[in-house]
PDB file of C-alpha atoms in Angstrom:
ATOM      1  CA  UNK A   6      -0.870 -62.117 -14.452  1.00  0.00           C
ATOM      2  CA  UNK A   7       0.154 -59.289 -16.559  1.00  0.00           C
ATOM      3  CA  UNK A   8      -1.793 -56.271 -18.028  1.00  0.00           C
ATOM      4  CA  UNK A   9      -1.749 -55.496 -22.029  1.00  0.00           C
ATOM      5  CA  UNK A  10       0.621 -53.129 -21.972  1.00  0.00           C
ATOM      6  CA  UNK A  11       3.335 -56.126 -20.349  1.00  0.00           C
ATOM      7  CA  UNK A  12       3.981 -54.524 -16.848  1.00  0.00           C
ATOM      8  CA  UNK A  13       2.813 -56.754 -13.673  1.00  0.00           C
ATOM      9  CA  UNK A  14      -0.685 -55.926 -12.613  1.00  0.00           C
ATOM     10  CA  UNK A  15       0.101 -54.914  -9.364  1.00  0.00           C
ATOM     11  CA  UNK A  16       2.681 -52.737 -11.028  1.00  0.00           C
ATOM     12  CA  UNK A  17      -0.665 -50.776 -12.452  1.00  0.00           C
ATOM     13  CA  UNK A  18      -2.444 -51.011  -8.734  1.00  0.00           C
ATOM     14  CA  UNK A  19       0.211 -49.962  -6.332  1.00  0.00           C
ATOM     15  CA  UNK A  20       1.100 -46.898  -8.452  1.00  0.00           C
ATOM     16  CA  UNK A  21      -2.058 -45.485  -9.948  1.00  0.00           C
ATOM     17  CA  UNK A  22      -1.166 -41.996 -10.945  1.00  0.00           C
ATOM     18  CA  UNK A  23       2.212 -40.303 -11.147  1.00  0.00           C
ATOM     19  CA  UNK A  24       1.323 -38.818  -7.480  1.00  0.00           C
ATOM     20  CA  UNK A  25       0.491 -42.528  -5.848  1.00  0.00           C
ATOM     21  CA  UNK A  26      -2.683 -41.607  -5.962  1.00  0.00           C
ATOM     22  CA  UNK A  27      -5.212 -44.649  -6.996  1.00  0.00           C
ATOM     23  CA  UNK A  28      -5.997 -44.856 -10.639  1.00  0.00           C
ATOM     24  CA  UNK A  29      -8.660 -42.031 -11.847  1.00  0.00           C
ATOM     25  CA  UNK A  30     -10.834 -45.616 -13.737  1.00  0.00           C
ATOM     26  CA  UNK A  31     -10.810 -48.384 -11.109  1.00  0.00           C
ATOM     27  CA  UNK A  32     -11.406 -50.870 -13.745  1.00  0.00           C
ATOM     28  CA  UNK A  33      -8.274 -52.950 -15.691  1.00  0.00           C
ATOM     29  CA  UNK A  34      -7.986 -56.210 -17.691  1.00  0.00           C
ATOM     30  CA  UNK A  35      -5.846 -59.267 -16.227  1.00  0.00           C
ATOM     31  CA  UNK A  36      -5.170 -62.388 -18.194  1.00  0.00           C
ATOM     32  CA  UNK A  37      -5.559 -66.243 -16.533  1.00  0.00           C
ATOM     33  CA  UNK A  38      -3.033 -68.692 -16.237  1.00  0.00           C
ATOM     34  CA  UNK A  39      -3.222 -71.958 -15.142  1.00  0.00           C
ATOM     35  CA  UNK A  40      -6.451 -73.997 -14.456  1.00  0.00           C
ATOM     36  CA  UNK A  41      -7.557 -73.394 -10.845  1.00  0.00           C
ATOM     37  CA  UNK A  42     -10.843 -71.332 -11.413  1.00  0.00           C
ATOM     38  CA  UNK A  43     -11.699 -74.198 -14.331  1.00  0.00           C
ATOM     39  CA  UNK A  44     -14.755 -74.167 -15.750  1.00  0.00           C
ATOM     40  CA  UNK A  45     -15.158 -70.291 -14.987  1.00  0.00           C
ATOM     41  CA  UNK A  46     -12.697 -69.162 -16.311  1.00  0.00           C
ATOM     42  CA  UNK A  47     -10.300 -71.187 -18.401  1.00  0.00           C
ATOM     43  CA  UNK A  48      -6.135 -70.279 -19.560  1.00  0.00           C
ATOM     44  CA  UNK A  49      -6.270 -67.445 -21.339  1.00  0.00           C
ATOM     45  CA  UNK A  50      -9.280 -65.434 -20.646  1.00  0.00           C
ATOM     46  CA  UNK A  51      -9.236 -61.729 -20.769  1.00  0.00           C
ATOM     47  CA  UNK A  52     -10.891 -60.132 -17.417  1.00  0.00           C
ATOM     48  CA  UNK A  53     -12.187 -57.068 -16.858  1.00  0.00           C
ATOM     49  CA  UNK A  54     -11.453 -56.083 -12.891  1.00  0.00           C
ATOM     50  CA  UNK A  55     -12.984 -53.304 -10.805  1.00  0.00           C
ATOM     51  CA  UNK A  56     -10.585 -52.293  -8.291  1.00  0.00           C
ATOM     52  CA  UNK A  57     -11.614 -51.440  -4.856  1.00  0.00           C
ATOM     53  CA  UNK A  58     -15.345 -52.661  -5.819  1.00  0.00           C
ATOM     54  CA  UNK A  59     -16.865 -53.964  -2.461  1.00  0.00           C
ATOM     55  CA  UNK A  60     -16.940 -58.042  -2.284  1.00  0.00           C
ATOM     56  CA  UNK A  61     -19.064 -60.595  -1.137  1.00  0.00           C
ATOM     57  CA  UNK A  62     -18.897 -64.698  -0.071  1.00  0.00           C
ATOM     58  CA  UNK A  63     -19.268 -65.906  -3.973  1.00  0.00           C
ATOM     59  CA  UNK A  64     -17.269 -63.102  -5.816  1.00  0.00           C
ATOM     60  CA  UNK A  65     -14.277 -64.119  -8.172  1.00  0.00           C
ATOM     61  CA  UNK A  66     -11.574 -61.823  -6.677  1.00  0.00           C
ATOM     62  CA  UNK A  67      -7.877 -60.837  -8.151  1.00  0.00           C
ATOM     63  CA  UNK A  68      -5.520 -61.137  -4.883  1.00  0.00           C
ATOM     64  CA  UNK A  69      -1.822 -61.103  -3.850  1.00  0.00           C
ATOM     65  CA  UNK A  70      -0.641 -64.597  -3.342  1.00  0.00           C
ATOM     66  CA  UNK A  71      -0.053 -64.739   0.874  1.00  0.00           C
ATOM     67  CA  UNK A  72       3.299 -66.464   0.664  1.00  0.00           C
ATOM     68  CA  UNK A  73       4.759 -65.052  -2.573  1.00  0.00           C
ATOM     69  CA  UNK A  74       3.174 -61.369  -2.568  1.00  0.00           C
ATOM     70  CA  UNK A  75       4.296 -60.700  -6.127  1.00  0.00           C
ATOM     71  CA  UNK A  76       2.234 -63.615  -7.388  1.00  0.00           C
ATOM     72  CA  UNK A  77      -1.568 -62.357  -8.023  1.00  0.00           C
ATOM     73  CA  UNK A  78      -3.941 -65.189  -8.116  1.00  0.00           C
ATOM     74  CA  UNK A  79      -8.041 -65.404  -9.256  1.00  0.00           C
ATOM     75  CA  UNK A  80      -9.892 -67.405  -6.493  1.00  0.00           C
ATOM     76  CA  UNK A  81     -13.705 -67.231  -5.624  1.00  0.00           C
ATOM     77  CA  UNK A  82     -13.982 -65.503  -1.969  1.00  0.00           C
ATOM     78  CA  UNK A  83     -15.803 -68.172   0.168  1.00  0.00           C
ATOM     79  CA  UNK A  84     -15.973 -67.132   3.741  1.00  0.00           C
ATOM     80  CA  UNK A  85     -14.797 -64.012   5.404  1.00  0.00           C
ATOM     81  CA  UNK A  86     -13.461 -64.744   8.960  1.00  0.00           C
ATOM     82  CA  UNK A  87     -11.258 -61.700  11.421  1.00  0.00           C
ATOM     83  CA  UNK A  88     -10.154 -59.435   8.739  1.00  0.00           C
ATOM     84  CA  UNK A  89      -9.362 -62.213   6.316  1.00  0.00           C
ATOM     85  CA  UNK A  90     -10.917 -64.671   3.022  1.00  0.00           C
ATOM     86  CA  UNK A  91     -11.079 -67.976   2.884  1.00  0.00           C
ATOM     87  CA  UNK A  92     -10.561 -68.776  -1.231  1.00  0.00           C
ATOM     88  CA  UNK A  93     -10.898 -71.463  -3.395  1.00  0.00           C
ATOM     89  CA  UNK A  94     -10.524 -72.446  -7.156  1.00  0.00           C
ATOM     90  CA  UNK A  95     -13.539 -73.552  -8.862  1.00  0.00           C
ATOM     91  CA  UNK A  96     -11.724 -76.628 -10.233  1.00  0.00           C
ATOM     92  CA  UNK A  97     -11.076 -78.915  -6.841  1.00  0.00           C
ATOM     93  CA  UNK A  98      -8.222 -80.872  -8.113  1.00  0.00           C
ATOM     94  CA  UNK A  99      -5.967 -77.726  -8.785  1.00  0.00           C
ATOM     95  CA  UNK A 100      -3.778 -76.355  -5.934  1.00  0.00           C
ATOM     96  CA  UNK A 101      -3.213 -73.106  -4.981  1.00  0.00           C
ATOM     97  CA  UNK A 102      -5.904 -71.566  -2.361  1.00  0.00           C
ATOM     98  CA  UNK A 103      -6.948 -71.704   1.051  1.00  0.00           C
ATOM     99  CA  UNK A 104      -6.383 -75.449   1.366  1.00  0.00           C
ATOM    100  CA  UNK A 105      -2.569 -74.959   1.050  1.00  0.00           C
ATOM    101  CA  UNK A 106      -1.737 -71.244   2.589  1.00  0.00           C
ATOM    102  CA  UNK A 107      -4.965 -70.763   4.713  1.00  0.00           C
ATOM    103  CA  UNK A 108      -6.802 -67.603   4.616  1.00  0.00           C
ATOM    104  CA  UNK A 109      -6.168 -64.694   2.929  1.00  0.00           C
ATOM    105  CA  UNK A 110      -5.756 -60.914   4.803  1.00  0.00           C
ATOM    106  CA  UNK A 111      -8.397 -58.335   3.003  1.00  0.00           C
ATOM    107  CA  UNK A 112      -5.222 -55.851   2.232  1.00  0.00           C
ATOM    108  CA  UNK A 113      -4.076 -58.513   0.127  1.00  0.00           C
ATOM    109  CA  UNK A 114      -7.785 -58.051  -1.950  1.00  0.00           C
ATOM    110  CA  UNK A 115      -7.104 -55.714  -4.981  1.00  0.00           C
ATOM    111  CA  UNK A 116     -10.221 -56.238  -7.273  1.00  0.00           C
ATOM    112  CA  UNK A 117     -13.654 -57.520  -8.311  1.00  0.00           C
ATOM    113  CA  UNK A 118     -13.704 -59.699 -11.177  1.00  0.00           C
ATOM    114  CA  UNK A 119     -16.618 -58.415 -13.326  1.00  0.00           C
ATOM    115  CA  UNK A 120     -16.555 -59.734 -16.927  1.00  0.00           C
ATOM    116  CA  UNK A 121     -14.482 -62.208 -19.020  1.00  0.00           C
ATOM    117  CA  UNK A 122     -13.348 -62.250 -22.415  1.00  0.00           C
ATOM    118  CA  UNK A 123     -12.860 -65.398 -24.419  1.00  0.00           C
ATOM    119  CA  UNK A 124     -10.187 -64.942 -26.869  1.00  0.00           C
ATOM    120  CA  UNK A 125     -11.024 -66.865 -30.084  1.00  0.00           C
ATOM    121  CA  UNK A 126      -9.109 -70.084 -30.481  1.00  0.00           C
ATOM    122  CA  UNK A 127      -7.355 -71.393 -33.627  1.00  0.00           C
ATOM    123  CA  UNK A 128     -10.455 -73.344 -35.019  1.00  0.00           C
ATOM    124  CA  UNK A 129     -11.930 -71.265 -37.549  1.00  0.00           C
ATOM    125  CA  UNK A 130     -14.942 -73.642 -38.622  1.00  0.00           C
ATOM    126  CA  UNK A 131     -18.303 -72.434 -38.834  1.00  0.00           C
ATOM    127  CA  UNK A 132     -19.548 -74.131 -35.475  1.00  0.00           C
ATOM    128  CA  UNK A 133     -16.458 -73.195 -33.685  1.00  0.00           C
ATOM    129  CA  UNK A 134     -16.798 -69.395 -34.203  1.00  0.00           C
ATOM    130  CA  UNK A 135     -20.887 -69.473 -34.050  1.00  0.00           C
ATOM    131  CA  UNK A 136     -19.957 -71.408 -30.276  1.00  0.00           C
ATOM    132  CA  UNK A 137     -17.033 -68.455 -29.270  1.00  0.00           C
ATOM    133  CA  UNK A 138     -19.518 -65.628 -30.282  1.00  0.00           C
ATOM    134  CA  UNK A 139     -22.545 -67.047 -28.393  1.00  0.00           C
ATOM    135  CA  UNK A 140     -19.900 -67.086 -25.019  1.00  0.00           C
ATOM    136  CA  UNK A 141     -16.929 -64.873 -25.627  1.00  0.00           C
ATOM    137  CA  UNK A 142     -18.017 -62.022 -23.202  1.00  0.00           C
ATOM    138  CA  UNK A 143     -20.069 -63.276 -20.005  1.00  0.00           C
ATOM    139  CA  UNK A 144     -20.512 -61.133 -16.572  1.00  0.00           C
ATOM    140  CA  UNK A 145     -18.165 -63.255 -13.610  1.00  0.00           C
ATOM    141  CA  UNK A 146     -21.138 -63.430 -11.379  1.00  0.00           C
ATOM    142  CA  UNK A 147     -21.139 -64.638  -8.086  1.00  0.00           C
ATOM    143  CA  UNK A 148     -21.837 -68.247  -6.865  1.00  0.00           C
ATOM    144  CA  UNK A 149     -23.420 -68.673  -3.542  1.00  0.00           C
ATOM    145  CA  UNK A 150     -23.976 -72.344  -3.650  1.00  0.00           C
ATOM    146  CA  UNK A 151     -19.860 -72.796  -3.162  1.00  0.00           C
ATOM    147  CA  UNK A 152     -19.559 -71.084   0.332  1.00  0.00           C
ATOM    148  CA  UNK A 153     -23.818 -72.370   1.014  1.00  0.00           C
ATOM    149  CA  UNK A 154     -21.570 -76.007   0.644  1.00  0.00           C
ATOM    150  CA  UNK A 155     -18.910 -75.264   3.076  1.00  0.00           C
ATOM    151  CA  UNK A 156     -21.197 -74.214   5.536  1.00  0.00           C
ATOM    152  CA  UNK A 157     -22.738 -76.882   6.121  1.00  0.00           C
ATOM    153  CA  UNK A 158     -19.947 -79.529   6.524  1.00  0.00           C
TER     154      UNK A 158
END
């Protein structure tokens, strides 16, 4: 995940301001690869993240991967369990969260997903840009029902 200007995201996180100090707006844009948080939010999106924004079970968080902390990942925080999330993509045949590297520490939590951004595909048609202006900006809200439907296994 990379911000517009190229550089890493993290890159923008960890320094903040020439001093180290955190970033004077706590907000920044990330881009999605890959399909794990299919049908929320699909390869390519544009989101905008709120760092240090308190979470909640149900939030779409940005994290550093556990096992390759360089890698930052978008997973929906399930559970929260001694000082750590338990995470999982919204599509359940992609790889890539708590089922394969187990729970997440809440250092490794850098920001609230709050809004995405569809970027407008190559269909130009009519329909197809009536359908992208109807859904290209949506809030990321939370969903309860995934972590209601882990509880009660």
């Amino acid at each position: 995940m990379t911000t517009q200007d190229g550089r890493p995201q993290e890159e923008r996180v960890a320094r903040g301001g020439r001093d180290g100090r955190e970033p004077r707006v706590p907000l920044g844009l990330a881009e999605v690869t890959g399909p794990s948080m299919y049908p929320t939010l699909r390869h390519g999106d544009q989101l905008l993240v709120h760092y240090g924004a308190p979470v909640k079970a149900g939030d779409v968080a940005v994290l550093r991967h556990p096992l390759q902390q360089d890698l930052l990942i978008v997973k929906r925080l399930v559970e929260r369990k001694d000082g750590a999330w338990w995470v999982l993509g919204d599509n359940p045949g992609a790889e890539g969260d708590s089922r394969v590297f187990g729970l997440v520490p809440e250092d490794l939590l850098l920001a609230r997903v709050r809004a995405r951004y569809r970027p407008l595909g190559d269909q130009r048609s009519a329909r197809a840009v009536l359908s992208w202006l109807l859904s290209a900006l949506r809030p990321v809200s939370p969903d309860r029902s995934v972590s209601r439907r882990l509880r009660a296994r």
